[in-house]
PDB file of C-alpha atoms in Angstrom:
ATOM      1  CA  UNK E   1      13.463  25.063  -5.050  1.00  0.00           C
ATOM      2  CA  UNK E   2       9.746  23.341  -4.185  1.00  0.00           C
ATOM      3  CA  UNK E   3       9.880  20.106  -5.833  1.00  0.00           C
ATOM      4  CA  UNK E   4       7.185  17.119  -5.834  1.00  0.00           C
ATOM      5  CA  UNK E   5       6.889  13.328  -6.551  1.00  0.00           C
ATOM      6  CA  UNK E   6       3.547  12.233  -7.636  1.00  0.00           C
ATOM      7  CA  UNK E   7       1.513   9.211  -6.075  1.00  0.00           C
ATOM      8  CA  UNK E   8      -0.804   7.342  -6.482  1.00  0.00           C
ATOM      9  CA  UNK E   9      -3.335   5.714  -4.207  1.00  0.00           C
ATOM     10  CA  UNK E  10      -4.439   2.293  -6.165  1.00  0.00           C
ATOM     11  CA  UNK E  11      -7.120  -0.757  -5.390  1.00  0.00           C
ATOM     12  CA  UNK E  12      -8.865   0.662  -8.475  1.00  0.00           C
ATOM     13  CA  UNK E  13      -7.719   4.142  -8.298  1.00  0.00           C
ATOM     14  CA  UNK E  14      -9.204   5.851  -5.319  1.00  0.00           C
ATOM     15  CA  UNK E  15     -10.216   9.708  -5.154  1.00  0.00           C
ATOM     16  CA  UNK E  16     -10.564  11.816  -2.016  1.00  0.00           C
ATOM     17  CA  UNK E  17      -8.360   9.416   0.290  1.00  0.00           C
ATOM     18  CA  UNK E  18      -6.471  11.969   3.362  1.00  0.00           C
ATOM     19  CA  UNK E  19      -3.040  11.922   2.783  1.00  0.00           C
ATOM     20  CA  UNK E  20      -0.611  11.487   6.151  1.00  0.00           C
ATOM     21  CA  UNK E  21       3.019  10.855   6.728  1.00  0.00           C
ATOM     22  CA  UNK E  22       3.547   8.639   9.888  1.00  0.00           C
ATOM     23  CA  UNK E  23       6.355  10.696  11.146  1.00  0.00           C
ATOM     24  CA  UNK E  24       6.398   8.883  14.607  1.00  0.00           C
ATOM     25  CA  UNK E  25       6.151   5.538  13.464  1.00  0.00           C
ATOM     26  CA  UNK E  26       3.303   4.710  15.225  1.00  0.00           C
ATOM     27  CA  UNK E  27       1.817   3.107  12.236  1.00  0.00           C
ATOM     28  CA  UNK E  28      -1.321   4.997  12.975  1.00  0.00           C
ATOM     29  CA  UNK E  29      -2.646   8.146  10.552  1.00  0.00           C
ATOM     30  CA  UNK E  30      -3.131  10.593  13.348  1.00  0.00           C
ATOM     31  CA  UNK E  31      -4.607  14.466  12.773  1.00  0.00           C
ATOM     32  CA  UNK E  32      -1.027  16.165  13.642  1.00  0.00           C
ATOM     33  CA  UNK E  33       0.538  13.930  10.851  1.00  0.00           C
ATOM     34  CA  UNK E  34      -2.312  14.812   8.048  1.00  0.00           C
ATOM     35  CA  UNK E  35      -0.455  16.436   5.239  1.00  0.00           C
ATOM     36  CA  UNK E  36      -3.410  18.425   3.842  1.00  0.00           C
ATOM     37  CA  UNK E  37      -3.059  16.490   0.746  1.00  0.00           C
ATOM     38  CA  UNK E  38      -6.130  14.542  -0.456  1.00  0.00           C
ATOM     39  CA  UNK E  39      -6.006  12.514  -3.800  1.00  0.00           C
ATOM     40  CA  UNK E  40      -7.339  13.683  -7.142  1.00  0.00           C
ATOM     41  CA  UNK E  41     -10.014  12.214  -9.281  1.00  0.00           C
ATOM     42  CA  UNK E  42      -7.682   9.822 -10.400  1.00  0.00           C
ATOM     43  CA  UNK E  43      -6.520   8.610  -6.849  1.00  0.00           C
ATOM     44  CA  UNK E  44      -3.307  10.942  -7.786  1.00  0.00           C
ATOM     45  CA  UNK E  45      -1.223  13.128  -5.252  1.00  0.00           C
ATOM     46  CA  UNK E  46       1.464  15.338  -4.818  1.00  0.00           C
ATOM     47  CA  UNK E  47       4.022  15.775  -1.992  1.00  0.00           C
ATOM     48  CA  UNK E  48       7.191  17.679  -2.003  1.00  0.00           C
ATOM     49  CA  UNK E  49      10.569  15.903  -2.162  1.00  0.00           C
ATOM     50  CA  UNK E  50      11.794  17.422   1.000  1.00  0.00           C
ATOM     51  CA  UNK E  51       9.040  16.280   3.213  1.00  0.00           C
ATOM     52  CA  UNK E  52       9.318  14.580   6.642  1.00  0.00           C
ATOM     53  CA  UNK E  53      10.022  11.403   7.094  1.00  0.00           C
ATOM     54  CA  UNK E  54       7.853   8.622   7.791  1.00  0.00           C
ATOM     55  CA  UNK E  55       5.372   5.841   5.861  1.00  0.00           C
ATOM     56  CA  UNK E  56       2.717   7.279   3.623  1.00  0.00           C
ATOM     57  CA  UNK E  57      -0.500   6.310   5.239  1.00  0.00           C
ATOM     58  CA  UNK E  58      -4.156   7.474   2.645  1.00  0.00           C
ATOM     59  CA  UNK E  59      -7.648   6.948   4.553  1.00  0.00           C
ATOM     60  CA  UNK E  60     -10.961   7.244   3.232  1.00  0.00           C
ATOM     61  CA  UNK E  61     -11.922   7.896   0.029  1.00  0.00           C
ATOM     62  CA  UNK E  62     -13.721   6.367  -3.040  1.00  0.00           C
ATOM     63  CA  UNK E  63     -12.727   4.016  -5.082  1.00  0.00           C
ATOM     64  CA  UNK E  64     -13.899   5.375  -8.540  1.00  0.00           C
ATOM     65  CA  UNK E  65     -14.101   1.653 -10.522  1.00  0.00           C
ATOM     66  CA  UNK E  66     -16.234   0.859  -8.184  1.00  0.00           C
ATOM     67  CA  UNK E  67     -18.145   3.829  -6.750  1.00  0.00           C
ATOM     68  CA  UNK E  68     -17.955   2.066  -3.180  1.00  0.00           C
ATOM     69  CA  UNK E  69     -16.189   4.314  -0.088  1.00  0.00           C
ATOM     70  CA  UNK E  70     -12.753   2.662   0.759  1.00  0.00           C
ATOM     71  CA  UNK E  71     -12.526   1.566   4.193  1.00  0.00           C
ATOM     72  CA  UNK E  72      -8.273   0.070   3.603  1.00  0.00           C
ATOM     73  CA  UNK E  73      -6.189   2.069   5.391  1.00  0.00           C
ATOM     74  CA  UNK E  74      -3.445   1.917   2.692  1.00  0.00           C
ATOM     75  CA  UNK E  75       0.129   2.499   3.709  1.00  0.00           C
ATOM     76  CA  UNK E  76       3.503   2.434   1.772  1.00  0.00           C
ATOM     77  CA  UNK E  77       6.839   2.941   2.925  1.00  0.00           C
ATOM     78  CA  UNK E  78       8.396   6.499   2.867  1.00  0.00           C
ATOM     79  CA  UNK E  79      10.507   5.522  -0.610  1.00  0.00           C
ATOM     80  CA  UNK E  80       7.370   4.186  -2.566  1.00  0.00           C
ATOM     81  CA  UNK E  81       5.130   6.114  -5.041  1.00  0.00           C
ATOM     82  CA  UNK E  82       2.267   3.835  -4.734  1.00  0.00           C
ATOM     83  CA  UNK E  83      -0.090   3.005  -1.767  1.00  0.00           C
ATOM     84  CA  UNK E  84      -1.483  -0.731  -3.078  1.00  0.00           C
ATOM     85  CA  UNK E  85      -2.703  -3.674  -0.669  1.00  0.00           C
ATOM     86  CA  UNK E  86       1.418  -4.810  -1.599  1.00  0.00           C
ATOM     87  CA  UNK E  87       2.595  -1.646  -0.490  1.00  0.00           C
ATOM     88  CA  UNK E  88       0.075  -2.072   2.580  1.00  0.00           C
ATOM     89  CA  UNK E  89       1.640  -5.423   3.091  1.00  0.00           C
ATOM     90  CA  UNK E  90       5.330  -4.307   2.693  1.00  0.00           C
ATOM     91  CA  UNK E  91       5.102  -1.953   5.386  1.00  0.00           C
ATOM     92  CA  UNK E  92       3.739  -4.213   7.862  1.00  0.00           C
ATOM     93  CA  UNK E  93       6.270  -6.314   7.379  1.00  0.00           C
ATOM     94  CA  UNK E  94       8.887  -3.794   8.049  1.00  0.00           C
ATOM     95  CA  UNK E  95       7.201  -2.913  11.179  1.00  0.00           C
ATOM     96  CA  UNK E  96       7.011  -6.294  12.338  1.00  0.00           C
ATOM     97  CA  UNK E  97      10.238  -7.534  11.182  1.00  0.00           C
ATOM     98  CA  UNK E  98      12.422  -4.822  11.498  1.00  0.00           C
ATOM     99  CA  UNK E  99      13.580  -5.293   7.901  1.00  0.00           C
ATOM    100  CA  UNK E 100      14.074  -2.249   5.220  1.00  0.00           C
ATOM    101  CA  UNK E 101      11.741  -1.853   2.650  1.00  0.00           C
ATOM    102  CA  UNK E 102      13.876  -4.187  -0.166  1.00  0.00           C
ATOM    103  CA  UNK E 103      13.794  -7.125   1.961  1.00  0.00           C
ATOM    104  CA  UNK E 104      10.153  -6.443   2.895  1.00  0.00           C
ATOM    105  CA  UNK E 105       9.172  -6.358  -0.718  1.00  0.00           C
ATOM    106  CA  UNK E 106      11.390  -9.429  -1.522  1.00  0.00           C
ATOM    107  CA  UNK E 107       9.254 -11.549   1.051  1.00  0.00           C
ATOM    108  CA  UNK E 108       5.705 -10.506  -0.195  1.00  0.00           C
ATOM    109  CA  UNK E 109       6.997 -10.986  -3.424  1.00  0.00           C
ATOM    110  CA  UNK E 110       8.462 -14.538  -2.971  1.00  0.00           C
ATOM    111  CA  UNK E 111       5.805 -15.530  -0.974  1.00  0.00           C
ATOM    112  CA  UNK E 112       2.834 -14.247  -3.173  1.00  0.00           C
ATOM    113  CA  UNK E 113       4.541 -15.636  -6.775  1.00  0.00           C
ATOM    114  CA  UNK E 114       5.334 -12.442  -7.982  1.00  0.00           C
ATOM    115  CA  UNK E 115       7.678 -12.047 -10.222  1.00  0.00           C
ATOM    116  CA  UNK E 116      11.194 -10.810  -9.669  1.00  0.00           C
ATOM    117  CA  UNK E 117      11.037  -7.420 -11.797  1.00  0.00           C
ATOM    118  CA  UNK E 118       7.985  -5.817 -10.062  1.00  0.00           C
ATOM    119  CA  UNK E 119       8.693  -3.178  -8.577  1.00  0.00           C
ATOM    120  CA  UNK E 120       5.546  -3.035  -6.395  1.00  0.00           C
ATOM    121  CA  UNK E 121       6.972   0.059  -4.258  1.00  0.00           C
ATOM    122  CA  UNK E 122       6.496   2.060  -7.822  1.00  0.00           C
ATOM    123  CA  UNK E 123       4.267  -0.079  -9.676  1.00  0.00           C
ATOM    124  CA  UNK E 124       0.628   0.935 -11.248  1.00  0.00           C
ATOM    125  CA  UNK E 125      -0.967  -2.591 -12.676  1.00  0.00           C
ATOM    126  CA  UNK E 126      -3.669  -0.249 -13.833  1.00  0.00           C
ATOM    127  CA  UNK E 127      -1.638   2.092 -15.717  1.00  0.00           C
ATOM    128  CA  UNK E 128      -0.124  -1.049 -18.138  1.00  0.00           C
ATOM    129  CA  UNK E 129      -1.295  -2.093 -21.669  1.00  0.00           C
ATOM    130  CA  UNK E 130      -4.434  -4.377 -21.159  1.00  0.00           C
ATOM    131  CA  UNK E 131      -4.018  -7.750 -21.850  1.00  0.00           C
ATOM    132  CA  UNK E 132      -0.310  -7.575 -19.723  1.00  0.00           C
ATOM    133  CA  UNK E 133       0.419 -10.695 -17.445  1.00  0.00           C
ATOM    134  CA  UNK E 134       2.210  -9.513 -15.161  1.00  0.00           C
ATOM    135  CA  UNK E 135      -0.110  -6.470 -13.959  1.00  0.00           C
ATOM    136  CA  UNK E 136      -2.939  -8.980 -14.182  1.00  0.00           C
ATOM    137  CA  UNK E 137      -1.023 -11.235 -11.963  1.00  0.00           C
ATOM    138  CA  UNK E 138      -0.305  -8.389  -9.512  1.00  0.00           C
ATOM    139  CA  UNK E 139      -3.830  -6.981  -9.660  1.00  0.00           C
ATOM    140  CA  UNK E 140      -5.426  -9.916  -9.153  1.00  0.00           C
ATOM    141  CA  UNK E 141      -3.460 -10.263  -5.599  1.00  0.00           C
ATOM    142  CA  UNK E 142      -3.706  -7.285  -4.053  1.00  0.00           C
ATOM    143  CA  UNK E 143      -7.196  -7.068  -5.433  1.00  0.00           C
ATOM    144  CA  UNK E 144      -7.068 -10.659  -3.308  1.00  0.00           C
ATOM    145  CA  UNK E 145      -5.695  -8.573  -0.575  1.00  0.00           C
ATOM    146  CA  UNK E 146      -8.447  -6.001  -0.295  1.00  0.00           C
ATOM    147  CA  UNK E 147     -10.756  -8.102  -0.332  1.00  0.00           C
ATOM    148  CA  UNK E 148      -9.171 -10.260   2.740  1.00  0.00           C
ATOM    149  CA  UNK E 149      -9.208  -7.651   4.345  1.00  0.00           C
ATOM    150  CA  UNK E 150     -12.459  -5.711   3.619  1.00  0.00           C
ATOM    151  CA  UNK E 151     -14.482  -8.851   4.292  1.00  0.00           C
ATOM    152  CA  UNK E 152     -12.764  -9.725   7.848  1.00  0.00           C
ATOM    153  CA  UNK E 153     -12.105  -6.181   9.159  1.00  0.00           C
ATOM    154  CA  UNK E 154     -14.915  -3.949   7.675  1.00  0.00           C
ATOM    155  CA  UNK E 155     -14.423  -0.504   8.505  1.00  0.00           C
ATOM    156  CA  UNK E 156     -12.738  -1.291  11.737  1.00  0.00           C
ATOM    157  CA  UNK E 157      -8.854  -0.416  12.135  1.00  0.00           C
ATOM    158  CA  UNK E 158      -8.120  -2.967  15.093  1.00  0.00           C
ATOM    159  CA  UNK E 159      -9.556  -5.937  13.083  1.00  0.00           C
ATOM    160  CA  UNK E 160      -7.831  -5.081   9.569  1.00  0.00           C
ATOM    161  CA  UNK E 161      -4.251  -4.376  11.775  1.00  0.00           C
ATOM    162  CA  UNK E 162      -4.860  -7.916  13.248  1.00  0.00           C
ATOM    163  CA  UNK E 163      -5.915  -9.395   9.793  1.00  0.00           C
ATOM    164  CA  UNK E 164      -2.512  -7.580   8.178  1.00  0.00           C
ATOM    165  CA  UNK E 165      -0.291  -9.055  10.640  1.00  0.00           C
ATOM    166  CA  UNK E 166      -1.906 -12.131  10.372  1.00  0.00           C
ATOM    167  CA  UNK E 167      -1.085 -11.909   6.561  1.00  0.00           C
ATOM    168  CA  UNK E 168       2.205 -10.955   7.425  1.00  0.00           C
ATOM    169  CA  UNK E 169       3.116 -13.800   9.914  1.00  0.00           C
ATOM    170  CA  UNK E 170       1.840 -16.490   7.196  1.00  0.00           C
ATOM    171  CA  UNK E 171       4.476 -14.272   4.652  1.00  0.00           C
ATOM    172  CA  UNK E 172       7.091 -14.914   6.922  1.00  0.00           C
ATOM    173  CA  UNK E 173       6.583 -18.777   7.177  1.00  0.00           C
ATOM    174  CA  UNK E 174       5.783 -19.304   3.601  1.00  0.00           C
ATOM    175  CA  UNK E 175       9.155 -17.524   3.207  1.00  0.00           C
ATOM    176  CA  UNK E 176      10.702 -20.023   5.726  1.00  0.00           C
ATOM    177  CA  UNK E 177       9.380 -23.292   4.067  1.00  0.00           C
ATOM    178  CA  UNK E 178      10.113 -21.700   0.676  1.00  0.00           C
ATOM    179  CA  UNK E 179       6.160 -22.038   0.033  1.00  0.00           C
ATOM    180  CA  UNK E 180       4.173 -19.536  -2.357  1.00  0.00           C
ATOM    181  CA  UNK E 181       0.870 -18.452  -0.398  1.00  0.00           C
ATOM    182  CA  UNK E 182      -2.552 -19.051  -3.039  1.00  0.00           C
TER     183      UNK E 182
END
């Protein structure tokens, strides 16, 4: 049996990102670990259920609300179905921290406001009825994210790794002072 889980790649939906799985946990999207896979029109991709293990890492790419190549390298843990600034976020802090993916997610979340019951390893924002709070609220952040990180990095890796763990550090303090991070 060949079964798949579909993804999505999301900061507006983003079409012809290269799809790898970081199977030595390098954090880095090397050409050995490149699946092959490249996302739809839609920013939309299939893998199969029984592939290796390892984050979900998509470079490249268009993002087609706004017509403007993505430079994020967008990663996700091996468990998520999205690839968002969040997810981006939650696996840095797992690499950092050493924490699994539920405790990762509970810091960004408590530190960035959002509310308990987003699930922001599976969540679309997009995908929900206009006018909906929460996905507004979530958008807006990891649109906040992006841009963080698009306007201090550029297109260069080393600057947005160094702006993500700098993101992540002030996550972990904001989660040790119980502060929420505007």
């Amino acid at each position: 049996n060949f079964t798949t889980t579909s993804f999505s790649v999301i900061d507006g939906y983003v079409r012809n990102a290269k799809i790898y799985i970081d199977t030595n946990g390098n954090g880095i999207a090397e050409d050995s670990e490149f699946t092959g896979v490249v996302t739809d029109e839609n920013g939309s991709f299939f893998l199969p259920t029984n592939r290796p293990a390892g984050a979900i890492i998509a470079t490249g790419g268009v993002n087609i609300d706004t017509g403007v190549a993505n430079t994020i390298e967008f990663k996700a843990p091996t468990e998520s179905t999205v690839l968002t600034p969040l997810t981006t976020l939650i696996q840095a802090y797992i690499a950092a921290n050493k924490v699994d993916a539920a405790n990762a997610e509970n810091a960004i979340k408590a530190a960035l406001g959002i509310p308990d019951n987003i699930d922001l390893l599976n969540y679309d924002p997009l995908a929900e009825a206009p006018g909906n709070a929460d996905a507004l609220a979530v958008q807006k952040i990891a649109a906040s994210i992006a841009t963080i990180i698009t306007l201090a990095a550029g297109s260069n890796n080393v600057l947005e790794n160094t702006v993500i763990s700098n993101l992540v550090t002030a996550i972990k303090d904001a989660n040790n002072s119980t502060t929420t991070i505007d």
